[in-house]
Coordinates of C-alpha atoms in Angstrom, one line a residue:
M13 CA 13.1 27.7 37.4
V14 CA 9.4 28.0 36.8
F15 CA 8.5 29.9 33.7
Q16 CA 5.5 32.1 33.1
C17 CA 4.0 29.4 30.8
Q18 CA 3.9 27.1 33.9
R19 CA 2.4 29.8 36.2
D20 CA -0.3 30.7 33.7
S21 CA -1.0 28.1 31.0
W22 CA -3.7 30.2 29.5
A23 CA -1.6 33.3 28.7
R24 CA -1.4 33.9 25.0
Q25 CA 0.8 37.0 24.9
F26 CA 3.6 38.2 27.2
A27 CA 6.0 41.1 27.3
T28 CA 9.6 40.3 28.2
K29 CA 13.2 41.2 27.4
V30 CA 16.0 39.5 25.5
V31 CA 18.8 38.3 27.7
S32 CA 21.1 36.8 25.2
C33 CA 21.3 35.8 21.5
Q34 CA 23.9 33.4 20.2
A35 CA 24.5 32.0 16.7
A36 CA 23.6 28.3 16.5
E37 CA 22.2 25.5 14.3
L38 CA 19.0 23.5 14.6
R39 CA 18.8 20.0 13.3
P40 CA 15.3 19.4 11.8
E41 CA 13.2 16.7 13.6
G42 CA 12.7 14.8 10.3
G43 CA 16.4 14.9 9.5
G44 CA 18.1 16.9 6.8
E45 CA 20.6 19.8 6.7
P46 CA 20.9 21.8 9.9
V47 CA 19.2 25.2 9.9
R48 CA 21.3 28.2 10.8
G49 CA 19.9 30.7 13.3
F50 CA 20.2 31.9 16.8
Q51 CA 19.5 30.7 20.3
V52 CA 17.6 33.3 22.3
V53 CA 17.2 33.4 26.1
L54 CA 14.5 35.7 27.5
E55 CA 13.9 37.0 31.0
D56 CA 10.8 34.8 31.1
T57 CA 8.6 33.0 28.6
I58 CA 5.1 31.8 27.8
L59 CA 6.5 29.3 25.3
F60 CA 6.9 25.9 27.0
P61 CA 10.2 24.1 26.4
E62 CA 9.7 20.4 25.8
G63 CA 9.7 18.2 28.9
G64 CA 7.6 15.7 30.9
G65 CA 6.5 13.9 27.7
Q66 CA 5.1 17.2 26.3
P67 CA 6.4 18.7 23.0
D68 CA 7.6 22.3 23.0
D69 CA 5.4 25.3 22.0
R70 CA 5.5 27.4 18.8
G71 CA 4.9 31.1 18.5
L72 CA 6.4 34.5 17.7
I73 CA 9.0 36.8 19.3
G74 CA 7.7 40.1 17.8
D75 CA 7.1 38.9 14.3
V76 CA 10.0 36.4 14.3
P77 CA 8.8 32.7 14.3
V78 CA 10.1 30.4 17.0
L79 CA 11.1 27.1 15.5
R80 CA 12.0 25.2 18.7
V81 CA 12.1 25.8 22.5
T82 CA 14.3 23.6 24.7
R83 CA 15.3 23.7 28.3
R84 CA 18.9 24.2 29.3
G85 CA 19.2 24.0 33.1
P86 CA 17.1 26.9 34.4
E87 CA 16.8 28.6 31.0
A88 CA 14.4 28.2 28.1
V89 CA 16.2 28.5 24.8
H90 CA 14.3 29.8 21.8
F91 CA 15.6 29.0 18.3
V92 CA 14.9 31.7 15.7
Q93 CA 16.4 32.6 12.3
T94 CA 16.6 36.4 13.0
E95 CA 19.2 37.9 15.3
L96 CA 17.6 39.8 18.3
E97 CA 19.3 42.5 20.3
P98 CA 20.1 41.6 24.0
G99 CA 18.3 44.0 26.3
S100 CA 15.5 44.8 23.8
S101 CA 11.9 44.6 24.9
V102 CA 9.8 42.0 22.9
L103 CA 6.2 40.7 22.8
L104 CA 5.8 37.0 22.8
S105 CA 2.7 35.5 21.0
L106 CA 1.8 31.9 21.5
D107 CA 0.5 29.4 18.9
W108 CA -2.6 28.7 21.0
E109 CA -4.1 25.9 19.0
R110 CA -0.9 23.8 19.4
R111 CA -0.6 24.7 23.1
F112 CA -4.3 23.9 24.0
D113 CA -4.0 20.6 22.2
H114 CA -1.0 19.7 24.3
M115 CA -2.8 20.8 27.5
Q116 CA -5.7 18.6 26.7
Q117 CA -3.6 15.6 25.9
H118 CA -1.3 16.0 28.9
S119 CA -4.1 16.6 31.5
G120 CA -6.0 13.7 29.9
Q121 CA -2.9 11.5 30.4
H122 CA -2.8 12.5 34.1
L123 CA -6.5 11.6 34.5
I124 CA -6.2 8.2 32.7
T125 CA -3.1 7.3 34.6
A126 CA -4.7 8.1 37.9
I127 CA -8.0 6.2 37.2
A128 CA -6.2 3.2 35.7
D129 CA -4.2 2.9 38.9
L130 CA -7.2 3.5 41.2
M131 CA -9.5 1.0 39.4
F132 CA -7.0 -1.8 38.4
G133 CA -3.7 -1.0 39.9
F134 CA -2.1 -0.4 36.5
K135 CA 1.0 1.8 36.9
T136 CA 2.1 4.2 34.1
T137 CA 5.7 3.7 33.2
S138 CA 5.9 6.2 30.4
W139 CA 3.8 8.1 27.9
E140 CA 4.1 9.8 24.5
L141 CA 2.2 12.8 23.2
G142 CA 2.1 12.1 19.5
R143 CA 1.1 14.4 16.6
Q144 CA -2.1 12.5 15.9
R145 CA -2.6 10.2 19.0
S146 CA -1.1 9.7 22.4
V147 CA 0.1 6.5 24.1
I148 CA 0.4 5.5 27.7
E149 CA 2.6 2.6 28.6
L150 CA 1.0 0.6 31.4
D151 CA 3.0 -1.9 33.6
T152 CA 0.7 -4.8 32.8
P153 CA 0.9 -7.5 30.1
C154 CA -2.8 -7.3 29.3
V155 CA -5.8 -4.9 29.5
T156 CA -9.2 -6.5 28.6
A157 CA -11.8 -4.8 26.5
E158 CA -14.1 -4.7 29.5
Q159 CA -11.4 -2.8 31.5
I160 CA -10.9 -0.3 28.6
E161 CA -14.7 0.3 28.5
A162 CA -14.9 0.8 32.3
L163 CA -11.9 3.1 32.3
E164 CA -13.2 5.2 29.5
R165 CA -16.6 5.5 31.2
S166 CA -15.0 6.5 34.5
V167 CA -12.6 9.2 33.1
N168 CA -15.5 10.8 31.1
E169 CA -17.6 10.8 34.3
K170 CA -14.9 12.8 36.0
I171 CA -14.8 15.3 33.1
R172 CA -18.6 15.8 33.4
E173 CA -18.2 16.4 37.2
R174 CA -16.1 19.5 36.4
V175 CA -13.3 18.5 38.8
P176 CA -10.8 21.4 39.4
V177 CA -7.2 21.0 38.4
T178 CA -4.7 23.1 40.3
V179 CA -0.9 23.7 40.3
R180 CA 1.2 24.0 43.4
E181 CA 4.9 24.9 43.8
L182 CA 6.7 23.1 46.6
A183 CA 10.3 23.5 47.8
A184 CA 12.5 20.6 46.6
D185 CA 13.1 19.6 50.3
D186 CA 9.4 19.8 51.3
P187 CA 8.4 16.4 52.8
E188 CA 5.2 16.5 50.8
V189 CA 7.2 16.0 47.6
E190 CA 7.7 12.4 48.7
T191 CA 4.0 11.8 48.8
V192 CA 3.0 12.7 45.2
R193 CA 3.1 10.5 42.2
S194 CA 6.4 11.0 40.3
R195 CA 8.8 9.2 37.9
G196 CA 11.6 11.4 39.3
L197 CA 13.1 14.8 38.6
P198 CA 15.6 15.6 35.8
D199 CA 19.2 15.5 37.0
D200 CA 19.6 19.3 36.2
H201 CA 16.4 20.4 37.9
T202 CA 16.6 23.6 39.9
G203 CA 14.0 25.7 41.8
P204 CA 10.6 24.7 43.1
V205 CA 8.8 21.4 42.3
R206 CA 5.5 21.7 40.5
V207 CA 2.6 19.5 41.6
I208 CA -0.5 19.1 39.4
N209 CA -3.5 18.3 41.6
I210 CA -6.7 16.8 40.2
E211 CA -9.0 17.4 43.2
G212 CA -9.7 14.1 45.0
I213 CA -8.2 12.0 42.3
D214 CA -4.4 12.6 41.9
S215 CA -1.4 14.6 42.8
N216 CA 1.5 14.3 40.3
M217 CA 4.8 16.0 40.0
C218 CA 5.0 17.6 36.5
C219 CA 6.6 20.4 34.6
G220 CA 4.0 20.6 31.8
T221 CA 1.1 22.9 31.0
H222 CA -2.4 21.8 32.0
V223 CA -6.1 22.7 31.9
S224 CA -7.6 24.3 35.0
N225 CA -10.7 22.1 35.1
L226 CA -11.4 18.5 33.8
S227 CA -14.3 20.0 31.8
D228 CA -11.7 21.7 29.6
L229 CA -10.9 18.2 28.3
Q230 CA -14.4 17.9 26.8
V231 CA -14.1 14.2 26.2
I232 CA -11.6 11.3 26.2
K233 CA -11.7 8.4 23.7
L234 CA -9.6 5.2 24.4
L235 CA -8.8 3.8 21.0
G236 CA -7.6 0.4 22.3
T237 CA -4.3 -1.2 23.2
E238 CA -1.2 -2.3 21.4
K239 CA 1.5 -4.7 22.5
G240 CA 4.3 -2.8 24.4
K241 CA 7.7 -3.8 25.7
K242 CA 8.1 -6.9 27.7
N243 CA 5.1 -7.4 30.1
K244 CA 3.7 -3.9 29.2
T245 CA 0.7 -2.7 27.3
N246 CA 0.4 0.6 25.3
L247 CA -3.0 2.3 25.8
V248 CA -3.8 4.6 22.9
F249 CA -6.1 7.7 23.5
L250 CA -7.4 11.0 22.1
A251 CA -8.6 13.9 24.2
G252 CA -10.6 17.0 23.6
N253 CA -10.5 18.5 20.1
R254 CA -8.6 15.5 18.7
V255 CA -11.8 13.4 19.4
L256 CA -13.9 15.9 17.4
K257 CA -11.4 16.0 14.6
S258 CA -11.4 12.2 14.5
I259 CA -15.2 12.1 14.4
E260 CA -15.2 14.6 11.6
Q261 CA -12.6 12.5 9.6
S262 CA -14.6 9.3 10.2
H263 CA -17.8 11.1 9.2
N264 CA -16.3 12.4 5.9
T265 CA -15.0 8.9 5.2
E266 CA -18.4 7.4 5.9
K267 CA -20.1 9.9 3.5
A268 CA -17.6 9.1 0.8
L269 CA -18.1 5.4 1.2
T270 CA -21.9 5.9 1.2
S271 CA -21.6 7.7 -2.1
L272 CA -19.2 5.0 -3.6
L273 CA -21.0 1.9 -2.3
K274 CA -24.6 3.2 -2.8
N275 CA -25.8 2.1 0.6
G276 CA -26.0 3.2 4.2
P277 CA -23.2 3.2 6.8
G278 CA -24.5 0.0 8.5
E279 CA -24.0 -1.9 5.2
H280 CA -20.5 -0.7 4.3
V281 CA -18.6 -3.6 5.8
E282 CA -20.7 -6.3 4.0
A283 CA -20.5 -4.3 0.8
V284 CA -16.7 -4.2 1.0
K285 CA -16.6 -7.9 1.8
R286 CA -18.6 -8.7 -1.4
L287 CA -16.4 -6.5 -3.5
Q288 CA -13.3 -8.2 -2.1
S289 CA -14.8 -11.6 -3.0
S290 CA -15.5 -10.3 -6.5
V291 CA -12.0 -9.0 -7.0
K292 CA -10.4 -12.2 -5.8
L293 CA -12.6 -14.2 -8.3
L294 CA -11.7 -11.8 -11.1
Q295 CA -8.0 -12.0 -10.2
K296 CA -8.2 -15.8 -10.3
N297 CA -9.9 -15.7 -13.7
N298 CA -7.4 -13.2 -15.0
L299 CA -4.5 -15.4 -13.9
N300 CA -6.1 -18.4 -15.6
L301 CA -6.5 -16.4 -18.9
L302 CA -2.9 -15.2 -18.7
R303 CA -1.7 -18.8 -18.4
D304 CA -3.8 -19.8 -21.4
I305 CA -2.4 -16.8 -23.4
A306 CA 1.1 -17.8 -22.4
V307 CA 0.6 -21.3 -23.7
L308 CA -0.9 -20.1 -27.0
I309 CA 2.0 -17.6 -27.5
A310 CA 4.5 -20.4 -27.1
R311 CA 2.6 -22.9 -29.3
D312 CA 2.3 -20.3 -32.0
F313 CA 6.1 -19.7 -32.0
K314 CA 6.8 -23.5 -32.1
S315 CA 4.4 -24.0 -35.0
K316 CA 6.4 -21.9 -37.4
P317 CA 8.5 -23.8 -39.9
V318 CA 11.6 -21.8 -39.2
Q319 CA 12.1 -20.7 -35.6
S320 CA 14.2 -17.6 -34.8
Q321 CA 17.1 -18.0 -32.4
L322 CA 15.8 -14.9 -30.5
F323 CA 12.2 -14.6 -29.3
V324 CA 11.2 -11.2 -27.9
L325 CA 7.9 -10.4 -26.3
H326 CA 6.5 -7.5 -24.2
R327 CA 3.1 -7.4 -22.6
K328 CA 1.7 -4.7 -20.3
E329 CA -0.3 -7.3 -18.3
G330 CA 1.5 -10.2 -16.8
D331 CA 3.8 -11.5 -14.1
S332 CA 6.8 -13.8 -13.5
E333 CA 4.6 -16.9 -13.9
F334 CA 3.3 -15.7 -17.2
M335 CA 6.9 -15.3 -18.6
N336 CA 8.1 -18.6 -17.1
I337 CA 5.2 -20.6 -18.7
I338 CA 6.2 -19.2 -22.1
A339 CA 9.8 -20.2 -21.4
N340 CA 8.8 -23.7 -20.3
E341 CA 6.6 -24.2 -23.4
I342 CA 9.1 -23.0 -25.9
G343 CA 12.1 -24.6 -24.4
T344 CA 15.5 -22.8 -24.0
E345 CA 18.0 -25.3 -25.3
E346 CA 18.5 -23.4 -28.6
T347 CA 16.3 -20.3 -28.5
L348 CA 17.2 -17.2 -26.5
L349 CA 14.1 -15.6 -25.0
F350 CA 13.7 -12.0 -23.8
L351 CA 10.4 -11.4 -22.1
T352 CA 9.1 -8.3 -20.3
V353 CA 5.9 -7.3 -18.6
G354 CA 4.8 -3.9 -17.3
D355 CA 4.2 -0.3 -18.4
E356 CA 6.7 0.6 -21.1
K357 CA 7.4 4.0 -19.5
E358 CA 7.7 2.8 -16.0
A359 CA 8.9 -0.2 -14.0
G360 CA 8.3 -3.8 -14.8
L361 CA 9.7 -7.4 -14.8
F362 CA 12.0 -9.1 -17.2
L363 CA 13.1 -12.7 -18.0
L364 CA 16.1 -13.8 -20.1
A365 CA 16.1 -17.5 -20.8
G366 CA 18.2 -19.7 -23.1
P367 CA 21.5 -21.6 -23.3
V368 CA 23.1 -21.5 -19.9
E369 CA 26.4 -19.9 -21.0
A370 CA 24.7 -17.2 -23.0
V371 CA 22.3 -16.3 -20.2
E372 CA 25.1 -16.1 -17.6
N373 CA 27.0 -13.7 -19.9
L374 CA 24.0 -11.5 -21.0
G375 CA 21.7 -11.5 -18.0
P376 CA 23.7 -8.9 -15.8
R377 CA 24.2 -6.7 -18.9
V378 CA 20.4 -6.7 -19.7
A379 CA 19.6 -5.9 -16.1
E380 CA 22.1 -3.0 -16.1
L381 CA 20.6 -1.6 -19.3
L382 CA 17.0 -1.8 -17.8
G383 CA 18.2 -0.1 -14.6
G384 CA 17.2 -3.2 -12.6
K385 CA 18.5 -6.0 -10.5
G386 CA 18.2 -9.7 -11.1
A387 CA 19.5 -13.2 -10.4
G388 CA 19.4 -16.5 -12.2
K389 CA 20.5 -20.1 -12.5
R390 CA 20.3 -23.0 -15.0
G391 CA 19.7 -20.8 -18.0
R392 CA 17.3 -18.2 -16.6
F393 CA 17.9 -14.7 -15.4
Q394 CA 15.0 -12.6 -14.1
G395 CA 14.4 -9.5 -12.0
K396 CA 12.9 -6.1 -11.7
A397 CA 13.5 -3.3 -14.2
T398 CA 13.1 0.5 -13.6
K399 CA 13.7 1.6 -17.2
M400 CA 11.5 -0.4 -19.4
S401 CA 11.8 2.3 -22.1
R402 CA 15.3 0.9 -22.8
R403 CA 14.0 -2.5 -23.9
G404 CA 15.0 -1.6 -27.4
E405 CA 18.7 -1.3 -26.4
A406 CA 18.5 -4.6 -24.6
E407 CA 17.0 -6.3 -27.6
A408 CA 19.7 -4.8 -29.8
L409 CA 22.4 -6.3 -27.5
L410 CA 20.8 -9.7 -27.7
Q411 CA 20.3 -9.5 -31.5
E412 CA 24.0 -8.6 -31.9
F413 CA 24.9 -11.6 -29.8
V414 CA 22.7 -14.0 -31.9
S415 CA 24.1 -12.6 -35.1
H416 CA 27.6 -13.1 -33.9
Q417 CA 26.8 -16.7 -32.9
K418 CA 25.4 -17.3 -36.4
A419 CA 28.5 -15.9 -38.1
E420 CA 30.8 -18.2 -36.0
T421 CA 28.8 -21.3 -37.1

C-alpha cells in the first residue's frame, strides 16, 4: 500500500477515519518499562512508518500525540496513549520539522549514493539516518580525501542546478522495476513499487519521503569517513538544516573559545597546544612535590622516639604512588598503615599495608566499610572507595585490631 505521506510528502494536515484501535504496549527506544497504550490503524495517513533507513514520523491525531508509527504489511500502525473510537473522523497533524529533516537527509543520501557510483564506482550497501548525523556504507575499503572533496563539490553543484526529484509508482511486475537501483523489496511488500527519480542522475526504488527538487536540500557537507565493516567505508554527512545547525554550534564554540583564550579563531589551536604543554609541566611538578611530601611524612613518623603500631593519614591530593611511597619509606613489618586520598565526601583511593596476615584479614573488611573494591598481596591491600566519609569506622576497626594485638602480647 502507498500512504498519503508517500503521495504528498509536503502535506502537513490530513483528514481521515479510525479503522481500528487495540490495546498494546510500546517498548521505549532507549530501554525501560513498556508504555501502555493503543495501536491505531487509520484509513490513510500522512505519518510515515519507519522504513528504507528512514525513521518514523511524529505528530498528532486530533490532540493525541503519536509516539511511534510502524508498518504492518499494508497498514501503518500508530501508537497512542488515548483510546480512539473506530469509525470516528480525525485530523492528523504532522511534526513538520522532524519530517523535513528526514526528507533532506534521505534525498541527500540518494544523491550522494548516485554520484559516488557515477564518479568512482562506489556502491552503497546500507545507510543510517541518525539523530545528529547520517552514515552511508560504501562497498570500498578506502575513500581518499581528494575523492571526498570532489564528491562534495559535485553533489552541491547538482543542488545549485535545481534538479527535479519526482516519484513514480510502478506495478510490481512492470519490467522497468528491474532497471532501477534497489537493495530489494521487503518480504511482506504489497501494492505498487515507488521509484524516486533524480532527473538525469538516478532512479531508485524507495518507500521514503523525499524533497521535490534538489534545491530543497540547500547544501550537503561530507564530514569524512570512518572504518566500516570488512572492506567497507562509512561516509558521514549532513544535509540541509543540519549543516546550518552545525555551523551555528561551531560558531558558538568559536566565540566561547575566543573569549576564554583571548585571541582570534585562527590562533585557537596553537593557544590550546601551549596550554596543554603548561598543564603537563605543572602536573609533572605536582607529582614531584607529592613524592617529596610522601618521603617527608614517612621520615617524620620514623623520627619519633616511640612509633605507633597504627599510622593513619588522609590527604585530598594524591594518588596510589603517593601512598605506596609512604608505605615503602616507613616499612610495614611492624606498623599497620591506613592511607587514603581523595575528597572526604566522595570517592577516593585507599591503601592498607602492614604485616601480611593482618592485611589479608583486614583488607576486605576495610574495603567493604568504604563501599569499595580492592585486591592485594604481600602485605598490601589497595583499591577504590566510594564512601570516604566512613573512614572513621575503618580506622576504629583497625584501632580495635591493634589494641587486641597489644593485649595478647
